[in-house]
Amino acid sequence: MGMHRPALTLSAHRHYSASPAIQSSSSTTIRQRPIYICATRQHVGKTSVSLALVSHFTKRFGSENVGYIKAVGQQCMRVWDEPLDNDTNDADDEAGQYVLVDKDVKLIRDHFGLSHLRYQDMSPVLIPQGYTKSYLDGEINHQDQMADIRRAYLNIVKATKLRGGNHNNHFITICEGTGHVGVGSVVGSGNARIAAELGADVVLVANGGLGSTFDELELNRALCLQYGVNIAGVVINKVQPDKYDQTREYLTKAIDQMWKGPNGEPAPPILGVVPDRPYLGCPALADVESTFGTVLLSGSDHRYRHYDVGSNVQGRSIGMSMITTDLAAFLRTMQRQDGDARTIFICHVTRDDVILGFLAEYRRKTRRGIPFQSALVICTGCDDGGGNKSDIELSPEVCDMIRDAGPAGPPVLRAPGYSPADAAKHIRTMTPKFNANDERRVTKATEHYEPFIDFDLLIDRTTYASDIAA
């Protein structure tokens, strides 16, 4: 962007971490800066873009030459972290241990086989509930927190260099941010600040549109400017296919006109415009489980089956349906569906007739060799009309009949404390997230995004000449 890049905490580290891609002379090497993926707000496809980048670079340079880190995470999970064996001296090898990491770290590491990286280095700081208060109360030291991030990043780079980096190979580190550029600022770990600490170039990801999209980009750019972080480019995501060309043309004009440097330096380019693909926004049953904090009573084999809860025919939803009719009408609805139909039916726990009818229709179609892909959500919430809410338990007898269907049976789960209307609203408005076990969604997202991103331009924007020997 033509701005002055101030001296940063890890400015010297650039010469250590950047990859020697081209040996142009005995004293000059073209090196690679880390690439920091930031979004303009939540749920705009930051992880999808990260998946595409890691996928492309592992194929282009080899998985051993690619590093990945999510410096600050929020949604965590417990994993077993094996020690790395980078030398022949077994005496100094560390023991494996269970560690908490951001869920996207497990997704990226496992899906792309980045076994040369340790989980704990890929996810150095987690912000669980109560972390912000502890930080503001002085119970968490800011310098220690930033030292953990720097140490983890250096370990990522070291592991990548040892495994695959040499003077003839390119190696690269992808840093995935959390939410918009300012997320984490309250605990001194905003995305822009960390990008500056690591000497990274930022890729901004925004949802498709024009006016509101540029407004969001401008807000996030302001923080990058504040911390002296270079913006390598912009990716526009989830663009309506019929507005694809228009979106690219006019956002390019807006960025070119508004983001030029003070001395006429060119604005950062649009690195990609990705058309929307509705399937990627369809929740899987695993997402529904997460939303209601429950697990499938039966049909767990179908946990990663996806449902288009927004689909409709002539204004009538066909991906999700609340059952308010009698049993005969409900059965007619189910029997009219073909084998490919996927509908999430929602009923109240008091509708034992509907629950048993659902199980009976599953068995009837199974006997006839007809596929059955619908699911049932049983809501247990109750309101007495005076604002007092309670929970009605599913009868043990009916619960046993559901469980007897087993993991391969029809998917049935409870929504504790929810009314059918509330459950339907939560399902329709949820934002599905990637899951390390949902290989189909991860693969489809990667395949969809890669063709629309200019990786050569990204490499060109994030490399620099160094006069210091590797």
Coordinates of C-alpha atoms in Angstrom, one line a residue:
M1 CA 0.0 0.0 0.0
G2 CA 3.0 2.2 -0.2
M3 CA 2.9 3.0 3.6
H4 CA 5.9 3.2 5.8
R5 CA 6.5 -0.1 7.6
P6 CA 7.7 0.7 11.1
A7 CA 10.2 -1.4 13.0
L8 CA 8.3 -4.3 14.6
T9 CA 9.1 -6.6 17.4
L10 CA 9.9 -9.4 15.0
S11 CA 11.3 -7.4 12.1
A12 CA 14.5 -9.2 12.3
H13 CA 12.6 -12.4 12.4
R14 CA 11.5 -11.8 8.8
H15 CA 14.9 -12.8 7.7
Y16 CA 14.7 -15.9 9.8
S17 CA 11.2 -17.0 8.9
A18 CA 10.8 -16.0 5.3
S19 CA 11.3 -18.6 2.7
P20 CA 14.2 -18.4 0.1
A21 CA 12.1 -18.8 -3.1
I22 CA 14.6 -17.4 -5.6
Q23 CA 18.3 -17.0 -5.2
S24 CA 18.8 -14.0 -7.3
S25 CA 22.5 -13.3 -6.4
S26 CA 25.1 -14.3 -3.9
S27 CA 23.8 -11.7 -1.5
T28 CA 20.1 -11.2 -2.4
T29 CA 17.3 -13.7 -1.7
I30 CA 13.6 -13.3 -2.4
R31 CA 11.8 -14.2 0.8
Q32 CA 8.2 -14.9 1.9
R33 CA 6.3 -13.0 4.6
P34 CA 3.7 -14.8 6.6
I35 CA 0.1 -14.3 5.3
Y36 CA -2.5 -13.3 7.9
I37 CA -6.1 -14.0 6.9
C38 CA -8.6 -11.5 8.5
A39 CA -12.3 -11.0 8.0
T40 CA -14.3 -7.9 8.1
R41 CA -16.7 -9.5 10.6
Q42 CA -17.9 -12.9 11.7
H43 CA -19.1 -15.6 9.4
V44 CA -17.7 -14.3 6.1
G45 CA -15.6 -17.3 5.0
K46 CA -12.2 -16.7 6.6
T47 CA -11.7 -20.4 7.3
S48 CA -12.8 -21.3 3.8
V49 CA -10.1 -18.9 2.3
S50 CA -7.6 -20.4 4.7
L51 CA -8.5 -23.9 3.6
A52 CA -8.0 -22.9 -0.1
L53 CA -4.6 -21.3 0.7
V54 CA -3.2 -24.2 2.7
S55 CA -4.6 -26.6 0.0
H56 CA -2.9 -24.8 -2.8
F57 CA 0.4 -24.2 -1.1
T58 CA 0.7 -27.8 0.1
K59 CA 0.2 -29.0 -3.5
R60 CA 2.5 -26.3 -4.8
F61 CA 5.4 -26.5 -2.3
G62 CA 4.7 -29.8 -0.4
S63 CA 2.9 -30.1 2.9
E64 CA 6.3 -30.1 4.8
N65 CA 6.9 -26.6 3.5
V66 CA 3.6 -25.1 4.8
G67 CA 3.0 -23.8 8.3
Y68 CA -0.3 -22.8 9.9
I69 CA -1.1 -20.9 13.1
K70 CA -4.2 -19.5 14.7
A71 CA -2.6 -17.3 17.2
V72 CA -5.8 -16.5 19.2
G73 CA -8.7 -19.0 19.3
Q74 CA -12.1 -19.0 20.9
Q75 CA -13.8 -22.4 20.3
C76 CA -11.5 -25.1 21.6
M77 CA -11.2 -28.9 21.7
R78 CA -8.9 -31.4 23.4
V79 CA -6.4 -33.3 21.3
W80 CA -3.4 -35.5 21.8
D81 CA -0.2 -33.7 20.8
E82 CA 2.6 -36.0 19.8
P83 CA 6.2 -34.7 20.3
L84 CA 8.2 -33.9 17.2
D85 CA 11.4 -35.8 16.5
N86 CA 13.6 -33.4 14.6
D87 CA 16.9 -34.9 15.6
T88 CA 18.6 -38.2 16.5
N89 CA 18.9 -37.4 20.2
D90 CA 16.1 -39.2 21.9
A91 CA 17.2 -38.0 25.4
D92 CA 15.8 -34.5 24.9
D93 CA 12.5 -35.6 23.3
E94 CA 9.4 -34.4 25.0
A95 CA 6.5 -36.6 26.0
G96 CA 3.2 -36.4 24.3
Q97 CA 0.3 -34.7 26.1
Y98 CA -3.3 -33.6 25.8
V99 CA -3.7 -30.0 24.9
L100 CA -6.6 -27.6 24.2
V101 CA -6.5 -26.1 20.7
D102 CA -8.8 -24.0 18.5
K103 CA -11.1 -26.3 16.5
D104 CA -9.9 -24.9 13.2
V105 CA -6.3 -25.9 14.1
K106 CA -7.3 -29.6 14.3
L107 CA -9.3 -29.2 11.0
I108 CA -6.3 -27.8 9.1
R109 CA -3.6 -30.0 10.6
D110 CA -5.5 -33.2 10.2
H111 CA -7.0 -32.5 6.8
F112 CA -3.8 -31.5 5.1
G113 CA -1.4 -33.8 7.1
L114 CA 0.7 -31.0 8.6
S115 CA 2.2 -33.6 11.0
H116 CA 5.5 -31.6 11.2
L117 CA 3.7 -29.0 13.3
R118 CA 2.8 -29.4 17.0
Y119 CA -0.8 -28.6 18.0
Q120 CA 0.3 -26.4 20.9
D121 CA 2.4 -24.2 18.5
M122 CA -0.5 -23.9 16.1
S123 CA -2.9 -22.6 18.8
P124 CA -0.8 -20.7 21.4
V125 CA -3.6 -18.5 23.0
L126 CA -7.2 -19.5 23.7
I127 CA -9.8 -17.1 25.1
P128 CA -12.4 -19.1 27.0
Q129 CA -15.2 -17.6 29.0
G130 CA -13.9 -15.4 31.8
Y131 CA -10.5 -14.7 30.1
T132 CA -11.3 -11.1 29.4
K133 CA -12.1 -10.4 33.1
S134 CA -8.9 -12.2 34.2
Y135 CA -6.8 -10.1 31.7
L136 CA -8.3 -6.8 32.8
D137 CA -7.9 -7.8 36.5
G138 CA -4.2 -8.2 35.8
E139 CA -4.2 -12.0 36.3
I140 CA -2.9 -12.5 32.8
N141 CA 0.3 -10.8 31.8
H142 CA 0.3 -9.2 28.3
Q143 CA 4.0 -9.6 27.7
D144 CA 3.8 -13.3 28.5
Q145 CA 0.8 -13.7 26.2
M146 CA 2.6 -12.1 23.3
A147 CA 5.7 -14.1 24.1
D148 CA 3.7 -17.3 23.8
I149 CA 2.5 -16.2 20.3
R150 CA 6.0 -15.2 19.1
R151 CA 7.5 -18.4 20.5
A152 CA 4.8 -20.6 18.9
Y153 CA 5.2 -18.8 15.5
L154 CA 9.0 -19.3 15.6
N155 CA 8.5 -23.0 16.4
I156 CA 6.1 -23.3 13.4
V157 CA 8.7 -21.7 11.1
K158 CA 11.6 -23.8 12.6
A159 CA 9.6 -27.0 12.1
T160 CA 8.8 -26.0 8.5
K161 CA 12.4 -25.1 7.6
L162 CA 13.8 -28.3 9.2
R163 CA 11.3 -30.6 7.4
G164 CA 11.3 -29.1 3.9
G165 CA 12.9 -25.7 3.6
N166 CA 16.1 -25.2 1.7
H167 CA 17.6 -22.8 -0.7
N168 CA 15.7 -24.4 -3.6
N169 CA 12.3 -24.6 -1.9
H170 CA 9.6 -22.1 -1.0
F171 CA 8.1 -22.3 2.4
I172 CA 5.2 -20.3 3.8
T173 CA 3.2 -19.8 6.9
I174 CA -0.6 -19.1 6.9
C175 CA -1.9 -17.3 10.0
E176 CA -5.6 -17.4 10.5
G177 CA -7.2 -14.6 12.5
T178 CA -10.3 -14.6 14.6
G179 CA -13.3 -12.6 13.4
H180 CA -12.7 -9.0 12.2
V181 CA -9.3 -7.2 12.4
G182 CA -10.0 -5.8 15.9
V183 CA -11.2 -9.0 17.6
G184 CA -9.0 -9.6 20.6
S185 CA -8.1 -6.0 21.2
V186 CA -9.7 -6.0 24.7
V187 CA -7.0 -8.5 25.8
G188 CA -4.2 -6.8 23.8
S189 CA -4.2 -9.4 21.1
G190 CA -6.2 -7.9 18.2
N191 CA -5.6 -9.4 14.8
A192 CA -3.9 -6.2 13.4
R193 CA -1.6 -6.1 16.4
I194 CA -0.5 -9.7 16.1
A195 CA 0.0 -9.4 12.3
A196 CA 2.3 -6.5 13.1
E197 CA 4.2 -8.5 15.7
L198 CA 4.7 -11.3 13.2
G199 CA 5.7 -9.1 10.3
A200 CA 2.8 -10.5 8.3
D201 CA 0.9 -9.2 5.3
V202 CA -2.9 -9.2 5.7
V203 CA -5.5 -10.6 3.3
L204 CA -8.9 -9.1 4.1
V205 CA -12.0 -11.3 3.5
A206 CA -15.4 -9.6 3.1
N207 CA -18.9 -10.8 2.0
G208 CA -20.1 -9.8 -1.5
G209 CA -21.9 -6.6 -2.1
L210 CA -20.9 -3.1 -2.9
G211 CA -21.6 -0.2 -0.5
S212 CA -21.7 -2.1 2.8
T213 CA -18.9 -4.4 1.7
F214 CA -16.5 -1.4 1.1
D215 CA -17.6 0.2 4.3
E216 CA -16.6 -2.9 6.2
L217 CA -13.3 -3.1 4.4
E218 CA -12.6 0.5 5.1
L219 CA -13.2 0.1 8.9
N220 CA -10.9 -2.9 9.0
R221 CA -8.3 -1.2 6.9
A222 CA -8.1 1.6 9.4
L223 CA -6.8 -0.7 12.1
C224 CA -4.2 -2.2 9.7
L225 CA -3.0 1.4 9.0
Q226 CA -2.8 2.1 12.7
Y227 CA -0.5 -0.8 13.3
G228 CA 1.5 -0.3 10.1
V229 CA 0.3 -3.6 8.6
N230 CA 0.5 -4.1 4.8
I231 CA -2.7 -5.3 3.1
A232 CA -1.6 -7.8 0.4
G233 CA -5.1 -7.9 -1.1
V234 CA -8.8 -8.6 -0.7
V235 CA -11.0 -11.6 -1.2
I236 CA -14.7 -11.0 -1.8
N237 CA -16.8 -14.0 -0.8
K238 CA -20.3 -15.3 -1.2
V239 CA -21.1 -13.2 -4.2
Q240 CA -24.4 -13.7 -6.0
P241 CA -23.6 -15.4 -9.3
D242 CA -25.7 -13.0 -11.3
K243 CA -23.8 -10.0 -9.8
Y244 CA -20.3 -11.6 -10.0
D245 CA -18.9 -9.3 -12.8
Q246 CA -20.6 -6.2 -11.4
T247 CA -19.2 -6.8 -7.9
R248 CA -15.7 -7.3 -9.1
E249 CA -15.8 -4.3 -11.4
Y250 CA -17.1 -1.8 -8.9
L251 CA -15.3 -2.9 -5.8
T252 CA -12.1 -2.8 -7.8
K253 CA -12.9 0.8 -8.8
A254 CA -13.7 1.7 -5.2
I255 CA -10.5 0.2 -3.8
D256 CA -8.4 1.7 -6.6
Q257 CA -9.8 5.2 -6.0
M258 CA -10.0 5.2 -2.2
W259 CA -6.9 3.2 -1.2
K260 CA -4.1 4.7 -3.3
G261 CA -1.0 5.6 -1.3
P262 CA -0.3 9.3 -0.5
N263 CA 2.3 9.4 -3.3
G264 CA 0.2 7.6 -5.8
E265 CA 1.2 4.1 -4.8
P266 CA -1.2 1.5 -6.2
A267 CA -4.0 0.1 -4.0
P268 CA -4.0 -3.5 -3.0
P269 CA -5.6 -5.8 -5.6
I270 CA -8.7 -8.0 -5.3
L271 CA -7.1 -11.4 -5.1
G272 CA -10.3 -13.3 -5.7
V273 CA -14.1 -13.0 -6.0
V274 CA -15.8 -16.2 -4.9
P275 CA -19.4 -16.9 -6.0
D276 CA -21.8 -18.2 -3.4
R277 CA -22.4 -21.9 -3.1
P278 CA -25.5 -22.6 -1.0
Y279 CA -24.5 -26.1 0.0
L280 CA -21.6 -24.7 2.1
G281 CA -24.2 -22.9 4.2
C282 CA -26.4 -25.9 4.8
P283 CA -26.2 -27.2 8.4
A284 CA -25.2 -30.8 9.1
L285 CA -26.9 -32.6 11.9
A286 CA -23.7 -32.1 13.9
D287 CA -24.3 -28.4 13.7
V288 CA -27.9 -28.9 15.0
E289 CA -26.4 -31.0 17.9
S290 CA -24.0 -28.2 18.7
T291 CA -26.8 -25.6 18.6
F292 CA -29.0 -27.4 21.1
G293 CA -26.2 -28.8 23.2
T294 CA -27.4 -32.4 22.7
V295 CA -26.5 -35.6 20.8
L296 CA -28.5 -37.8 18.5
L297 CA -30.6 -40.4 20.2
S298 CA -30.4 -42.5 17.1
G299 CA -28.9 -42.1 13.6
S300 CA -25.4 -41.0 14.7
D301 CA -24.0 -42.5 11.5
H302 CA -25.7 -39.7 9.7
R303 CA -24.2 -36.9 11.8
Y304 CA -22.6 -35.2 8.8
R305 CA -25.7 -35.3 6.6
H306 CA -26.5 -31.8 5.4
Y307 CA -30.0 -30.2 5.2
D308 CA -31.0 -27.2 3.0
V309 CA -33.2 -25.6 5.6
G310 CA -33.7 -22.5 3.5
S311 CA -35.1 -24.3 0.4
N312 CA -38.7 -23.8 -0.4
V313 CA -41.3 -24.4 -3.1
Q314 CA -43.9 -21.7 -3.8
G315 CA -43.0 -20.2 -0.4
R316 CA -43.3 -23.4 1.5
S317 CA -40.2 -24.7 3.2
I318 CA -39.2 -28.2 2.1
G319 CA -36.0 -28.5 4.1
M320 CA -37.6 -28.0 7.5
S321 CA -41.1 -28.4 8.8
M322 CA -42.9 -27.9 12.1
I323 CA -45.5 -30.6 12.7
T324 CA -48.8 -29.0 13.8
T325 CA -51.1 -31.4 12.0
D326 CA -52.6 -34.7 13.0
L327 CA -50.8 -38.0 12.6
A328 CA -52.5 -38.9 9.3
A329 CA -51.6 -35.6 7.6
F330 CA -48.0 -36.0 8.9
L331 CA -47.7 -39.5 7.5
R332 CA -49.1 -38.4 4.1
T333 CA -46.5 -35.7 4.0
M334 CA -43.7 -38.2 4.6
Q335 CA -45.1 -40.8 2.2
R336 CA -45.2 -38.2 -0.6
Q337 CA -41.4 -37.6 -0.3
D338 CA -39.1 -39.4 -2.6
G339 CA -36.0 -41.2 -1.4
D340 CA -33.7 -38.2 -2.0
A341 CA -35.8 -35.8 0.2
R342 CA -34.1 -34.4 3.2
T343 CA -36.3 -32.7 5.7
I344 CA -35.8 -31.8 9.4
F345 CA -39.2 -32.3 11.0
I346 CA -39.8 -30.5 14.3
C347 CA -42.4 -31.6 16.9
H348 CA -43.1 -31.1 20.6
V349 CA -42.3 -33.8 23.1
T350 CA -46.0 -34.3 23.8
R351 CA -46.6 -35.6 20.3
D352 CA -45.8 -39.3 20.9
D353 CA -48.0 -40.1 17.9
V354 CA -45.8 -38.1 15.6
I355 CA -42.6 -39.5 17.1
L356 CA -43.8 -43.1 16.7
G357 CA -45.2 -42.4 13.3
F358 CA -41.8 -41.1 12.2
L359 CA -40.1 -44.3 13.4
A360 CA -42.8 -46.4 11.7
E361 CA -42.4 -44.7 8.4
Y362 CA -38.6 -45.2 8.5
R363 CA -39.1 -48.9 9.1
R364 CA -41.8 -49.1 6.3
K365 CA -39.5 -47.5 3.7
T366 CA -36.5 -49.5 4.8
R367 CA -38.4 -52.7 4.3
R368 CA -39.3 -51.6 0.8
G369 CA -35.7 -50.6 0.0
I370 CA -36.6 -46.9 -0.2
P371 CA -34.0 -44.5 1.1
F372 CA -35.0 -42.5 4.2
Q373 CA -33.0 -39.3 4.9
S374 CA -35.3 -37.1 7.0
A375 CA -34.5 -36.2 10.6
L376 CA -36.7 -35.4 13.7
V377 CA -36.0 -32.8 16.3
I378 CA -38.1 -33.2 19.5
C379 CA -38.6 -30.0 21.5
T380 CA -39.1 -30.3 25.2
G381 CA -39.7 -26.6 26.2
C382 CA -43.0 -25.5 27.7
D383 CA -44.5 -22.1 28.5
D384 CA -47.5 -21.8 30.8
G385 CA -48.5 -18.6 29.2
G386 CA -47.5 -16.5 32.1
G387 CA -43.8 -16.4 31.1
N388 CA -42.8 -19.4 33.2
K389 CA -40.9 -21.9 31.2
S390 CA -40.3 -25.5 32.0
D391 CA -38.9 -28.7 30.4
I392 CA -41.0 -31.8 29.7
E393 CA -39.1 -35.0 29.7
L394 CA -39.3 -37.5 26.8
S395 CA -41.0 -40.6 28.2
P396 CA -38.5 -43.5 28.9
E397 CA -40.6 -45.9 26.8
V398 CA -40.5 -43.7 23.7
C399 CA -36.9 -42.8 24.3
D400 CA -36.0 -46.6 24.4
M401 CA -37.8 -47.1 21.1
I402 CA -35.8 -44.3 19.5
R403 CA -32.5 -45.6 20.8
D404 CA -33.3 -49.1 19.6
A405 CA -33.1 -47.8 16.0
G406 CA -29.3 -47.6 16.6
P407 CA -26.6 -45.5 14.9
A408 CA -27.7 -46.5 11.4
G409 CA -31.4 -45.6 12.1
P410 CA -33.3 -42.4 11.5
P411 CA -31.7 -39.3 13.0
V412 CA -33.6 -38.2 16.1
L413 CA -32.5 -35.6 18.7
R414 CA -33.8 -33.5 21.5
A415 CA -33.9 -29.8 21.8
P416 CA -34.0 -29.3 25.5
G417 CA -35.9 -26.1 26.6
Y418 CA -36.9 -25.1 23.1
S419 CA -40.4 -24.7 21.7
P420 CA -40.8 -25.9 18.1
A421 CA -40.9 -22.3 16.8
D422 CA -37.8 -21.3 18.7
A423 CA -36.0 -24.5 17.5
A424 CA -36.9 -23.8 13.9
K425 CA -35.6 -20.2 14.2
H426 CA -32.3 -21.4 15.6
I427 CA -31.8 -24.0 12.9
R428 CA -32.7 -21.5 10.1
T429 CA -30.4 -18.8 11.4
M430 CA -27.4 -20.8 12.5
T431 CA -24.1 -20.4 10.7
P432 CA -22.6 -23.9 10.0
K433 CA -19.0 -24.3 10.9
F434 CA -16.3 -26.6 9.6
N435 CA -15.7 -29.8 11.5
A436 CA -12.6 -31.9 11.2
N437 CA -14.8 -35.0 10.8
D438 CA -16.9 -33.5 8.0
E439 CA -14.6 -34.4 5.2
R440 CA -17.2 -33.8 2.5
R441 CA -17.9 -30.2 3.4
V442 CA -14.2 -29.4 3.9
T443 CA -13.3 -30.9 0.5
K444 CA -16.2 -29.2 -1.3
A445 CA -15.3 -25.8 0.2
T446 CA -11.6 -26.2 -0.8
E447 CA -12.5 -27.3 -4.4
H448 CA -14.9 -24.4 -4.7
Y449 CA -12.6 -21.6 -3.5
E450 CA -9.3 -22.5 -5.0
P451 CA -10.1 -21.7 -8.7
F452 CA -11.2 -18.2 -7.8
I453 CA -8.1 -17.0 -5.9
D454 CA -5.0 -15.6 -7.7
F455 CA -2.3 -17.4 -5.8
D456 CA 0.5 -16.1 -8.1
L457 CA -0.5 -12.5 -7.4
L458 CA -0.6 -13.3 -3.6
I459 CA 2.9 -14.7 -3.7
D460 CA 4.1 -11.7 -5.6
R461 CA 2.5 -9.3 -3.1
T462 CA 4.0 -11.1 0.0
T463 CA 7.6 -11.6 -1.0
Y464 CA 10.5 -9.3 -0.6
A465 CA 14.2 -9.1 -1.3
S466 CA 16.7 -9.8 1.5
D467 CA 20.4 -9.2 1.6
I468 CA 20.9 -11.4 4.7
A469 CA 22.0 -14.9 4.1
A470 CA 19.6 -17.7 5.2

